[in-house]
CSV table of C-alpha atoms and ligand atoms in Angstrom, one decimal:
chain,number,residue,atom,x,y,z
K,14,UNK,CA,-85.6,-73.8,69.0
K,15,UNK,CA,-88.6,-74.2,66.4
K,16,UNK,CA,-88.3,-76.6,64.0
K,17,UNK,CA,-90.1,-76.6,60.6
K,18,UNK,CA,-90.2,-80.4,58.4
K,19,UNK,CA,-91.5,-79.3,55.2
K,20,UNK,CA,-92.6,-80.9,51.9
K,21,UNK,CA,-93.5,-84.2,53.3
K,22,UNK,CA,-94.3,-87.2,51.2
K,23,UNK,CA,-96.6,-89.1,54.0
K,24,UNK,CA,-97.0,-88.7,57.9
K,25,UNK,CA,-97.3,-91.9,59.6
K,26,UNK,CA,-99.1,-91.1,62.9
K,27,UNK,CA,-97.5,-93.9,65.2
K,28,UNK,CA,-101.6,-94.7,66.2
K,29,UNK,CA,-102.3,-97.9,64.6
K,30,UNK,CA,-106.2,-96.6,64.8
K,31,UNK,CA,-105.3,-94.0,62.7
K,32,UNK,CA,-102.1,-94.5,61.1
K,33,UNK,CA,-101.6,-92.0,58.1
K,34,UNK,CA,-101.9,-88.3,59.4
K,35,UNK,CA,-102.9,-86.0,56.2
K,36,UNK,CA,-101.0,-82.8,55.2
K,37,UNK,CA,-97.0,-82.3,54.5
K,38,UNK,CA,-95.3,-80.5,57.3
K,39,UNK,CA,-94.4,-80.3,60.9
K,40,UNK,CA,-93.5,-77.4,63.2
K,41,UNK,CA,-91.7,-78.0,66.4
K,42,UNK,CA,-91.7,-75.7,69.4
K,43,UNK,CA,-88.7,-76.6,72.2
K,44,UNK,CA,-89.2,-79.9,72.9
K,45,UNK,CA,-93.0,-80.5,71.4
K,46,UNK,CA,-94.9,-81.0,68.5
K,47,UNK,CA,-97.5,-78.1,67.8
K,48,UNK,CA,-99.0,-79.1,64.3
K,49,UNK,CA,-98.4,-82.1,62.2
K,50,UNK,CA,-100.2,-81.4,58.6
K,51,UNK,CA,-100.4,-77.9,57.5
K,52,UNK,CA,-98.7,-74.7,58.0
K,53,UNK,CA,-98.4,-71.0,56.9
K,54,UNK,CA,-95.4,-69.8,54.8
K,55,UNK,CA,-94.8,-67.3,57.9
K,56,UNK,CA,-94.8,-70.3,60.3
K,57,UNK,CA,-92.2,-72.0,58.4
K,58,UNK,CA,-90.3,-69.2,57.6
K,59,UNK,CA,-90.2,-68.2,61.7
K,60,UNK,CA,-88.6,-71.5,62.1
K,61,UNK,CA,-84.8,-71.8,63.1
K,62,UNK,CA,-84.3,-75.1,61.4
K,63,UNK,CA,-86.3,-75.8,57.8
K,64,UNK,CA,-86.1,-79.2,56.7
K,65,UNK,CA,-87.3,-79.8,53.3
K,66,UNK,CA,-87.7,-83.6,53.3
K,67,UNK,CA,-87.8,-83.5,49.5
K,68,UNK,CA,-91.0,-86.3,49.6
K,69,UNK,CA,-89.4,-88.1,52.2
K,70,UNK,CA,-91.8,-90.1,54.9
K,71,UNK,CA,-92.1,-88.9,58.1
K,72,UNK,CA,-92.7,-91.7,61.3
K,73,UNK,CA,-92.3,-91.2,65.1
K,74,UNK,CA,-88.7,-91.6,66.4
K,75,UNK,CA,-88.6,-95.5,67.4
K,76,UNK,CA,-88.7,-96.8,70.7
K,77,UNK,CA,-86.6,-99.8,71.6
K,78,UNK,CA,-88.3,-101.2,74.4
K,79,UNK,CA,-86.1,-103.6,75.4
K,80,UNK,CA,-82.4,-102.5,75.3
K,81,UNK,CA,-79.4,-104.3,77.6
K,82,UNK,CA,-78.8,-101.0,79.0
K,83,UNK,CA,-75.9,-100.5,81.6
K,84,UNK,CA,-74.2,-97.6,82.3
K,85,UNK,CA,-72.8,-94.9,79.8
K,86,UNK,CA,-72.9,-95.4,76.3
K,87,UNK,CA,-71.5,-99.2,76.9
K,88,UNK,CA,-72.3,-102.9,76.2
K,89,UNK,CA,-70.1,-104.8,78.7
K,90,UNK,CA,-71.9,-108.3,76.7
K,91,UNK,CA,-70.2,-106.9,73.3
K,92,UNK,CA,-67.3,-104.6,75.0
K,93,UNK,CA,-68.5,-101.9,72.7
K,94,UNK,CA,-68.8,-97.9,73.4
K,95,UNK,CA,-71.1,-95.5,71.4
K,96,UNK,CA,-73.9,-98.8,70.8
K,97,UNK,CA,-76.7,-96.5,71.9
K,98,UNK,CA,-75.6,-93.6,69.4
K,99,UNK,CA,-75.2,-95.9,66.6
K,100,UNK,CA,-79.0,-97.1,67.4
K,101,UNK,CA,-79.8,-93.2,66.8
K,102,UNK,CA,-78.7,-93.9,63.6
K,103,UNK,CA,-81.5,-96.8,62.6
K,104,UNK,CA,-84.0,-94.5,64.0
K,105,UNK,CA,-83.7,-95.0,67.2
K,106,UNK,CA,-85.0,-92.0,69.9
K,107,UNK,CA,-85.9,-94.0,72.7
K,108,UNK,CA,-84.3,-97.1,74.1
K,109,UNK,CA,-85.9,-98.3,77.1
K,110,UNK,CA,-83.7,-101.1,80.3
K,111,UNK,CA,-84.8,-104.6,79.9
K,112,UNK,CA,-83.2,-104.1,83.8
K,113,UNK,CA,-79.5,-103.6,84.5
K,114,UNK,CA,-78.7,-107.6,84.6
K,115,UNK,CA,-75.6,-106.9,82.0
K,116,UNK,CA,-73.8,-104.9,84.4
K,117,UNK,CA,-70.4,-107.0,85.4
K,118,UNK,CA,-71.1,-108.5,88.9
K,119,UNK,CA,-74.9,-107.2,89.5
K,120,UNK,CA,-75.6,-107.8,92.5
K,121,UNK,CA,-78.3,-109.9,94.0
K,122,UNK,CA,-79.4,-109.2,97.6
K,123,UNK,CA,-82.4,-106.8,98.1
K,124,UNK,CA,-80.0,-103.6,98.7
K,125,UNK,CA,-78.2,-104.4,95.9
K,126,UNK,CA,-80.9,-104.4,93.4
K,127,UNK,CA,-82.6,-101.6,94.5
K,128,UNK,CA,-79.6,-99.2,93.9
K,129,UNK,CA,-78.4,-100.8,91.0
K,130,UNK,CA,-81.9,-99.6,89.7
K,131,UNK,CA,-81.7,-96.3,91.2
K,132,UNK,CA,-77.8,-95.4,89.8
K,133,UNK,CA,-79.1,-96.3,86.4
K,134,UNK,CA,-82.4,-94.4,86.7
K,135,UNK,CA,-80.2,-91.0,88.0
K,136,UNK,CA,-77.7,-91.7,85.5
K,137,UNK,CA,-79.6,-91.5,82.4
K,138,UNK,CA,-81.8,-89.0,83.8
K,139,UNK,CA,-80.3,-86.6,81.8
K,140,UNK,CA,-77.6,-88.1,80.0
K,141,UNK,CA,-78.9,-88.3,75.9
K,142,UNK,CA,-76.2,-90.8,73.6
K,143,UNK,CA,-76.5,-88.5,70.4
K,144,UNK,CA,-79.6,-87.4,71.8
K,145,UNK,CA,-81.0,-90.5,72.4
K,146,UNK,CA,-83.8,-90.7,75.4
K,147,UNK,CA,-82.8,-93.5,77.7
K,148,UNK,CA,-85.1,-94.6,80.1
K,149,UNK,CA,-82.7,-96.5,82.7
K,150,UNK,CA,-83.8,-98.3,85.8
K,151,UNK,CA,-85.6,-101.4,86.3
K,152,UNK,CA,-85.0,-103.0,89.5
K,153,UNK,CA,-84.5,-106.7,89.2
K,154,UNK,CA,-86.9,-108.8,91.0
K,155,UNK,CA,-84.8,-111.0,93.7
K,156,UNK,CA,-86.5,-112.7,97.1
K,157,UNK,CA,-86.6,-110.8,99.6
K,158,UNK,CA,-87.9,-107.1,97.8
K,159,UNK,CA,-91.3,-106.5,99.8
K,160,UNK,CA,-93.7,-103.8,99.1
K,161,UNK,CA,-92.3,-101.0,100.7
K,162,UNK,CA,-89.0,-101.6,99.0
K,163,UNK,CA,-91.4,-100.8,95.8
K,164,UNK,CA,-92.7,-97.7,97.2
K,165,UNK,CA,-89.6,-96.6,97.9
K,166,UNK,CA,-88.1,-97.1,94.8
K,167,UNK,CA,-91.4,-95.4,92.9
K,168,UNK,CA,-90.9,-92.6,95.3
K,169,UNK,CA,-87.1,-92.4,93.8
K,170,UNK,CA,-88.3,-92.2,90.4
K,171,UNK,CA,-87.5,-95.8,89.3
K,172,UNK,CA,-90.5,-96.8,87.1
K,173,UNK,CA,-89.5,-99.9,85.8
K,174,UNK,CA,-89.3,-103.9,87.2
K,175,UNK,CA,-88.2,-107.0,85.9
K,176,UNK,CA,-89.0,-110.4,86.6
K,177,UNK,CA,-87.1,-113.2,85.2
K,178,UNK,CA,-83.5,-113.7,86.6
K,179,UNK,CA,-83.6,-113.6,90.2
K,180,UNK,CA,-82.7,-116.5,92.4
K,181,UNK,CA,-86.4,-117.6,93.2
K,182,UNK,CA,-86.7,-121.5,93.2
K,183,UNK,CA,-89.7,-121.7,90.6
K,184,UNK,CA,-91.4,-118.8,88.9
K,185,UNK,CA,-94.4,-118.7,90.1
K,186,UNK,CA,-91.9,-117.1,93.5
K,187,UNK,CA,-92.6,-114.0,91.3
K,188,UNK,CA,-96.3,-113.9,91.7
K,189,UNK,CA,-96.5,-111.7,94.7
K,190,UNK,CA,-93.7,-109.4,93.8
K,191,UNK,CA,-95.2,-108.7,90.3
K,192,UNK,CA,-98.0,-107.6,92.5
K,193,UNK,CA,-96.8,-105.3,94.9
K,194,UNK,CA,-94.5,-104.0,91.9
K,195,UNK,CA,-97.7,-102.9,90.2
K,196,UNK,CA,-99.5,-102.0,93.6
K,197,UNK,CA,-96.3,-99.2,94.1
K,198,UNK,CA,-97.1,-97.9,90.5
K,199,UNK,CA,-94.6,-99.5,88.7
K,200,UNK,CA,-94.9,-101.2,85.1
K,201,UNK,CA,-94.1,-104.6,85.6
K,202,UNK,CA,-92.0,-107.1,82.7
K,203,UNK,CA,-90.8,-110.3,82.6
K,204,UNK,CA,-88.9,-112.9,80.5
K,205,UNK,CA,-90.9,-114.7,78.6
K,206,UNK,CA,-89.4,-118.6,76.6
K,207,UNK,CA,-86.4,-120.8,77.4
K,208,UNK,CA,-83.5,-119.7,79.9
K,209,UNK,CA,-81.3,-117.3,78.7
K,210,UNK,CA,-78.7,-117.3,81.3
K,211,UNK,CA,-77.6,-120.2,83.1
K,212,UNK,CA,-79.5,-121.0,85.9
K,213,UNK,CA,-83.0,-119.1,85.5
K,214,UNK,CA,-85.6,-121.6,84.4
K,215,UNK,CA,-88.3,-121.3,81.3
K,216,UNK,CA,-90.9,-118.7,82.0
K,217,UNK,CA,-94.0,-120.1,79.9
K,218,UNK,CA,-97.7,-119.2,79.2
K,219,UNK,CA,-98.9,-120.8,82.2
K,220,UNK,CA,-96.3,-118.5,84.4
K,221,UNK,CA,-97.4,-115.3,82.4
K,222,UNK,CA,-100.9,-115.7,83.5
K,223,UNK,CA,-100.4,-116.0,87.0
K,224,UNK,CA,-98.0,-113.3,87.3
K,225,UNK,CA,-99.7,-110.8,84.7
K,226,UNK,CA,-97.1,-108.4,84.7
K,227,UNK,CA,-97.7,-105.6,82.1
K,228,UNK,CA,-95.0,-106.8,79.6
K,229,UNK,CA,-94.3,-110.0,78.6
K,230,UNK,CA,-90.7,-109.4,77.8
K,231,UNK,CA,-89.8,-110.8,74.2
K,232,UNK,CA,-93.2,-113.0,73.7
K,233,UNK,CA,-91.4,-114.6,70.9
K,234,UNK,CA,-88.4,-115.8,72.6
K,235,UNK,CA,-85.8,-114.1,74.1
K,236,UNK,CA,-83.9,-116.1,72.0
K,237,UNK,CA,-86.1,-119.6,73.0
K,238,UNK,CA,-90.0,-119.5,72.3
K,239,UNK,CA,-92.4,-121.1,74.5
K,240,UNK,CA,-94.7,-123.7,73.5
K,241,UNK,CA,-96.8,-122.5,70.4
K,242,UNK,CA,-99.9,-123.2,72.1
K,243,UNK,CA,-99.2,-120.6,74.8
K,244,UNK,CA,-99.3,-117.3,72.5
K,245,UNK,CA,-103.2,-117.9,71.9
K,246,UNK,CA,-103.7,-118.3,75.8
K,247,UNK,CA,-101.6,-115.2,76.7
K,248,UNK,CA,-103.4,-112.9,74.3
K,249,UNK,CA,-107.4,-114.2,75.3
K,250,UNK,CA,-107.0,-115.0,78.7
K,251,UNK,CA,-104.5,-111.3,79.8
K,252,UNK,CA,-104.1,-108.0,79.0
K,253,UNK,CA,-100.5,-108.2,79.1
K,254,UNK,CA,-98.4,-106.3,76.2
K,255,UNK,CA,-97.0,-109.0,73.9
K,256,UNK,CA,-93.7,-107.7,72.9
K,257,UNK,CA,-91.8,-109.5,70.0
K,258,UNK,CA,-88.1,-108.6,69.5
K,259,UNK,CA,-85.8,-108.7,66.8
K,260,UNK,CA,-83.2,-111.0,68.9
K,261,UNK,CA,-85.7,-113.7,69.3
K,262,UNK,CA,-87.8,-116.4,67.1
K,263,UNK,CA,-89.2,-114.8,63.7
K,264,UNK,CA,-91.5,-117.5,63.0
K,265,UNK,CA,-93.6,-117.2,66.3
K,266,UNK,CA,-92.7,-113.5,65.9
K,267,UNK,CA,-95.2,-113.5,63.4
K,268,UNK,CA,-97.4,-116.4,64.6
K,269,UNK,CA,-97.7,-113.7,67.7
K,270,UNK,CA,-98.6,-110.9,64.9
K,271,UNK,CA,-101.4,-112.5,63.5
K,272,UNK,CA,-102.6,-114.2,66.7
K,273,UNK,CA,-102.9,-110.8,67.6
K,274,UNK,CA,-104.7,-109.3,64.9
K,275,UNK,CA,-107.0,-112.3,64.6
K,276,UNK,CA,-108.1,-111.4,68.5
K,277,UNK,CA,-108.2,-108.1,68.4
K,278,UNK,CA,-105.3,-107.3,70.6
K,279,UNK,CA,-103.2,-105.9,68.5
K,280,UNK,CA,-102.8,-102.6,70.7
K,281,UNK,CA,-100.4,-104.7,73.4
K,282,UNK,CA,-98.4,-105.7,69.9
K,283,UNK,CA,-95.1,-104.2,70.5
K,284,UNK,CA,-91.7,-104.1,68.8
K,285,UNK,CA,-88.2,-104.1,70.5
K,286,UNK,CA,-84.8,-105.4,70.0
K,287,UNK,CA,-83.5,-107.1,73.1
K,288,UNK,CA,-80.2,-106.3,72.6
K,289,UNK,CA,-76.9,-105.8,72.9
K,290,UNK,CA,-76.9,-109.5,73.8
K,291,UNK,CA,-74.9,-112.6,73.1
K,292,UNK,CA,-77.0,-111.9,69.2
K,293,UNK,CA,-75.3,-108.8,69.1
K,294,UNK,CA,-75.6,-104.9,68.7
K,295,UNK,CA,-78.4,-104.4,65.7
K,296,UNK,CA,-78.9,-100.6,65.6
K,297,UNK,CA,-81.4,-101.3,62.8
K,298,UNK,CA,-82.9,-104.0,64.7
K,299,UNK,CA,-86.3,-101.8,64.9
K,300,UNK,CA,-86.3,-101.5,61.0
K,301,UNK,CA,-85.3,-105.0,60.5
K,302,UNK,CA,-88.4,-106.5,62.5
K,303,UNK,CA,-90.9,-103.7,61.1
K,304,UNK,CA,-89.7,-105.0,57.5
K,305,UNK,CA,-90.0,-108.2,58.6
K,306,UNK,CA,-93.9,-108.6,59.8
K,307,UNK,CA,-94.8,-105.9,56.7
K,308,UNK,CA,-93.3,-108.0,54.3
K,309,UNK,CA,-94.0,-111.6,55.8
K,310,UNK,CA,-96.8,-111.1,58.6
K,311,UNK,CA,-99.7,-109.4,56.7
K,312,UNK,CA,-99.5,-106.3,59.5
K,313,UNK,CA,-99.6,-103.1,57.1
K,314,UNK,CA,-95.9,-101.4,57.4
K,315,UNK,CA,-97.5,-98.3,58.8
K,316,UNK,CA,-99.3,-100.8,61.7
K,317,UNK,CA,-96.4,-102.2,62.0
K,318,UNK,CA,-94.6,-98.3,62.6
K,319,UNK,CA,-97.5,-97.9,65.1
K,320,UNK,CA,-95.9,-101.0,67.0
K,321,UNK,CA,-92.7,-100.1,66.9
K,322,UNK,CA,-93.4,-96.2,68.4
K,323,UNK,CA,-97.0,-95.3,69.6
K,324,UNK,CA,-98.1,-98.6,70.8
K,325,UNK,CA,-94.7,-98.6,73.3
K,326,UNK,CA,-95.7,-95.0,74.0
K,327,UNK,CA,-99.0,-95.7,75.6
K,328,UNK,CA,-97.6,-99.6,77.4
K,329,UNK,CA,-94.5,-97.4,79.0
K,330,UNK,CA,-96.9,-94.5,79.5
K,331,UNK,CA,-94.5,-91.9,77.3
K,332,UNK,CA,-95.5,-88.7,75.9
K,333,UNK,CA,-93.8,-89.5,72.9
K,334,UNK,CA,-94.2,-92.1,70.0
K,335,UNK,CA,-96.6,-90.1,67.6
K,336,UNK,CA,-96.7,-87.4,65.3
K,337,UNK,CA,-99.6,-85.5,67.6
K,338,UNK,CA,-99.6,-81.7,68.6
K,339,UNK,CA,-98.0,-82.4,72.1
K,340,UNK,CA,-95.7,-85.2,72.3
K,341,UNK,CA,-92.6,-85.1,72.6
K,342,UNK,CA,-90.8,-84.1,69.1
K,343,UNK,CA,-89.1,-87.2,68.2
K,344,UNK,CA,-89.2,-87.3,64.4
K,345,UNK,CA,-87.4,-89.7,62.2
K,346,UNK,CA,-87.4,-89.1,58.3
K,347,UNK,CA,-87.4,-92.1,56.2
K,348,UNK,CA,-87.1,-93.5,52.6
K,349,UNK,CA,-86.7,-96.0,50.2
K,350,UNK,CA,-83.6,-96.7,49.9
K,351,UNK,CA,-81.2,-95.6,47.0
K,352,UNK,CA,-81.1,-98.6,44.9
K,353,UNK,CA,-84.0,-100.6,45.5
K,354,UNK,CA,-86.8,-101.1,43.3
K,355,UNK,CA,-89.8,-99.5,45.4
K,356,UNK,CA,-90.5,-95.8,45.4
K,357,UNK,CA,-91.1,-94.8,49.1
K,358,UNK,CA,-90.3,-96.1,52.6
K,359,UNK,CA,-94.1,-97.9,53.3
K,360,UNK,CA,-93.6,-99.6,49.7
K,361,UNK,CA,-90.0,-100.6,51.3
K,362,UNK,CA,-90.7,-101.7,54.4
K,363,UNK,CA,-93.9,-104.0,52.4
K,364,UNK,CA,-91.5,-105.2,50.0
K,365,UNK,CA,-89.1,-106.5,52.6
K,366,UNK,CA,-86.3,-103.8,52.7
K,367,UNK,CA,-85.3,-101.8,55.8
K,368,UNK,CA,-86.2,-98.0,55.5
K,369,UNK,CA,-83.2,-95.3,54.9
K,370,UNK,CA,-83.4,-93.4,57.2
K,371,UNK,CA,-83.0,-89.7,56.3
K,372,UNK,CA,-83.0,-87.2,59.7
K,373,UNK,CA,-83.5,-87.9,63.2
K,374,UNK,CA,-85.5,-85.4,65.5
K,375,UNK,CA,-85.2,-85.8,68.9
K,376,UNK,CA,-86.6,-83.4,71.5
K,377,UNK,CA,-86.9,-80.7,69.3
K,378,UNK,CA,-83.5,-81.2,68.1
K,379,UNK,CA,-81.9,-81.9,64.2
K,380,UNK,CA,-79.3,-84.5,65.3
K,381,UNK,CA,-78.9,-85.1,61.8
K,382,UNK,CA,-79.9,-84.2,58.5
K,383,UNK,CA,-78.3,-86.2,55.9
K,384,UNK,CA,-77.6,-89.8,55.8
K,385,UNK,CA,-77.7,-92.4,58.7
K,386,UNK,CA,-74.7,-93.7,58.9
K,387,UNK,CA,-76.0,-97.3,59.5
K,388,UNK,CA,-78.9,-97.7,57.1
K,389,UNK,CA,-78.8,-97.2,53.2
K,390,UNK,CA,-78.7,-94.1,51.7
K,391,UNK,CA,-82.0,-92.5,50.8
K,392,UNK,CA,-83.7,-92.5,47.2
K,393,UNK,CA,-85.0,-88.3,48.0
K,394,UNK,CA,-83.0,-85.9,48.4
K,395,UNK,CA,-83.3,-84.0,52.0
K,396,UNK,CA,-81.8,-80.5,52.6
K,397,UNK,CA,-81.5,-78.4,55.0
K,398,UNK,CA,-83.3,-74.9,53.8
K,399,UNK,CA,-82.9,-72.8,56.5
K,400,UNK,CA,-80.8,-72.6,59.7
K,401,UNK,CA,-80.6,-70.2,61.7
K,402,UNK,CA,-78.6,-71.6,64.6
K,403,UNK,CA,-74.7,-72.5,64.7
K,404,UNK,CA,-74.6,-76.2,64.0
K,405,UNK,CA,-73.8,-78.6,61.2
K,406,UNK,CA,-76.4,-80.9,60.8
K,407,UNK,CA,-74.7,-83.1,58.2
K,408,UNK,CA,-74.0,-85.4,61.5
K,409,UNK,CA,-73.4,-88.2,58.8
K,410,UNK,CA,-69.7,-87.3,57.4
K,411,UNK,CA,-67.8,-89.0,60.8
Q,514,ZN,ZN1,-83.3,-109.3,77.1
């Protein structure tokens, strides 16, 4: 399948170094980008699929990098099906486990937690929710997990490890786990603020810094914040990624934004949801906190895109989350939306409106062309120009 995305209004690169890429068309190749700007008329014309985005903005497909994820397309928290499609729909292409601890009875001995994290990992392997990449598996940290148990599970392809709700008597029990996580190659999170399940304790900035795991899991609170004083102490004294999520604090949300900018850190800034929780499903949780630091944080909208794709690209170590020859061709098409009083979707997001999203791209793949069904309708018109394979693309009529 070759994709061509044609008479583009701006390319936002997801590299918050570089954020606007020049030029007004993509061409995908199977699964990968090969050039983001320019193209030949016979290039376009060879394509199966020609999208002319009618002026529409183009931004990497949005990675949720921390997502309640259980098994299927199901939130036992909310008791919903199809939550991870519907997140396709705000722009969604990559939702990443905040660790299996929503599945009904997890279980909590060393065995336990090591093949809860493994089922989830093989599970999503290649199971897509609307097309949706879902990166499953993060063995929850419980005492008792030694370092083999790490190598073991590295060697099974789990990549991910939480710390944060296992039965340890203070937190600082994680400090040596964190550790050997890392040592076995895994990319190491935990919870970060007040409790939030009955039972684990606060995890604040003095905890962070002795544990230094790569993630601090919802900086801002997850829903609690920790003490203000912390964020400034976490960003200069650690190289940890300082993820703020939409389910969490706004106001130290962006205290954490321009703490972060101020110190130069801004490339561990990353965006996520955290949910389905008790706040809810928010498929347009991603667009909600991008509007929210462009409009009230002082981060530009297309740094704050850069946050919200590339930035969890390089922590998670994905091949995806920019518009690059190469990565992986997850392309969401966005707007202004219909109705509003700015005229494109970086003016939008600046102005304090969510984005309307347009087309999703995932893989190589139109899963829609049309109208999200979750987010406004778009100011530009989009259209599929040419399609040479048997599919509707108007994904947006159910
Ligand atoms: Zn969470």
């Amino acid at each position: 399948m070759k994709i061509a995305v044609t008479n583009l209004g701006a390319i936002v690169s997801g590299d918050w170094r570089n954020p606007i890429a020049a030029g007004d068309t993509i061409l995908t190749e199977g699964g990968s980008i090969v050039s983001v700007g320019t193209a030949s008329a016979a290039a376009v014309e060879a394509a199966d699929v020609v999208i002319d985005a009618g002026g529409m903005t183009a931004i990497p497909g949005l990675i949720d990098s921390h997502v309640h994820i259980t098994f299927g397309d199901y939130t036992p928290r909310q008791r919903t099906v199809g939550y991870l499609e519907s997140y396709l729909h705000g722009g969604v292409t990559t939702s990443i486990s905040a660790s299996e601890v929503h599945v009904p009875g997890r279980p909590r001995d060393v065995q336990g937690v090591k093949a809860l994290a493994v089922a989830a990992q093989r599970c999503f392997a290649s199971y897509r929710p609307g097309g949706m990449r879902v990166i499953a598996g993060s063995v929850i940290l419980e005492p008792g997990l030694r370092k083999e148990d790490f190598v073991e599970l590295a060697g099974a392809g789990v990549t991910l490890a939480k710390a944060g709700f296992g039965a340890v008597k203070t937190a600082y029990d994680y400090v040596p786990m964190v550790a050997d996580a890392k040592a076995a190659g895994l990319i190491t999170t935990c919870h970060t603020g007040g409790s939030s399940i009955p039972g684990s304790g606060a995890i604040t900035g003095d905890h962070l810094l002795k544990m230094h795991p790569h993630v601090s899991f919802h900086i801002n609170g997850g829903p609690t914040a920790m003490p203000d004083a912390d964020f400034e102490r976490v960003i200069k004294e650690s190289t940890m990624a300082l993820q703020v999520c939409t389910a969490g604090n706004l106001r130290t949300t962006l205290l954490c934004g321009r703490l972060a900018m101020q110190h130069g850190a801004f490339d561990r800034f990353i965006i996520a949801t955290d949910t389905p929780t008790g706040s809810g499903i928010m498929p347009l949780g991603m667009l909600y906190t991008i509007a929210h630091l462009a409009s009230l944080g002082d981060v530009a909208p297309e740094l704050a895109v850069a946050a919200a794709t590339g930035s969890n690209a390089r922590v998670y170590r994905l091949n995806s989350g920019f518009l690059a020859p190469g990565k992986i061709a997850d392309i969401v098409l966005v707007d202004a939306p219909d109705g509003g009083t700015q005229s494109d979707a970086l003016s939008a997001m600046r102005h304090g409106d969510i984005a309307a999203v347009g087309a999703v791209v995932t893989r190589g793949e139109a899963r829609f062309v049309g109208r999200s069904r979750n987010t406004p309708g778009t100011t530009r018109k989009i259209r599929v120009a040419q399609c040479n394979v048997p599919r509707d693309l108007t994904g947006a009529r159910h």
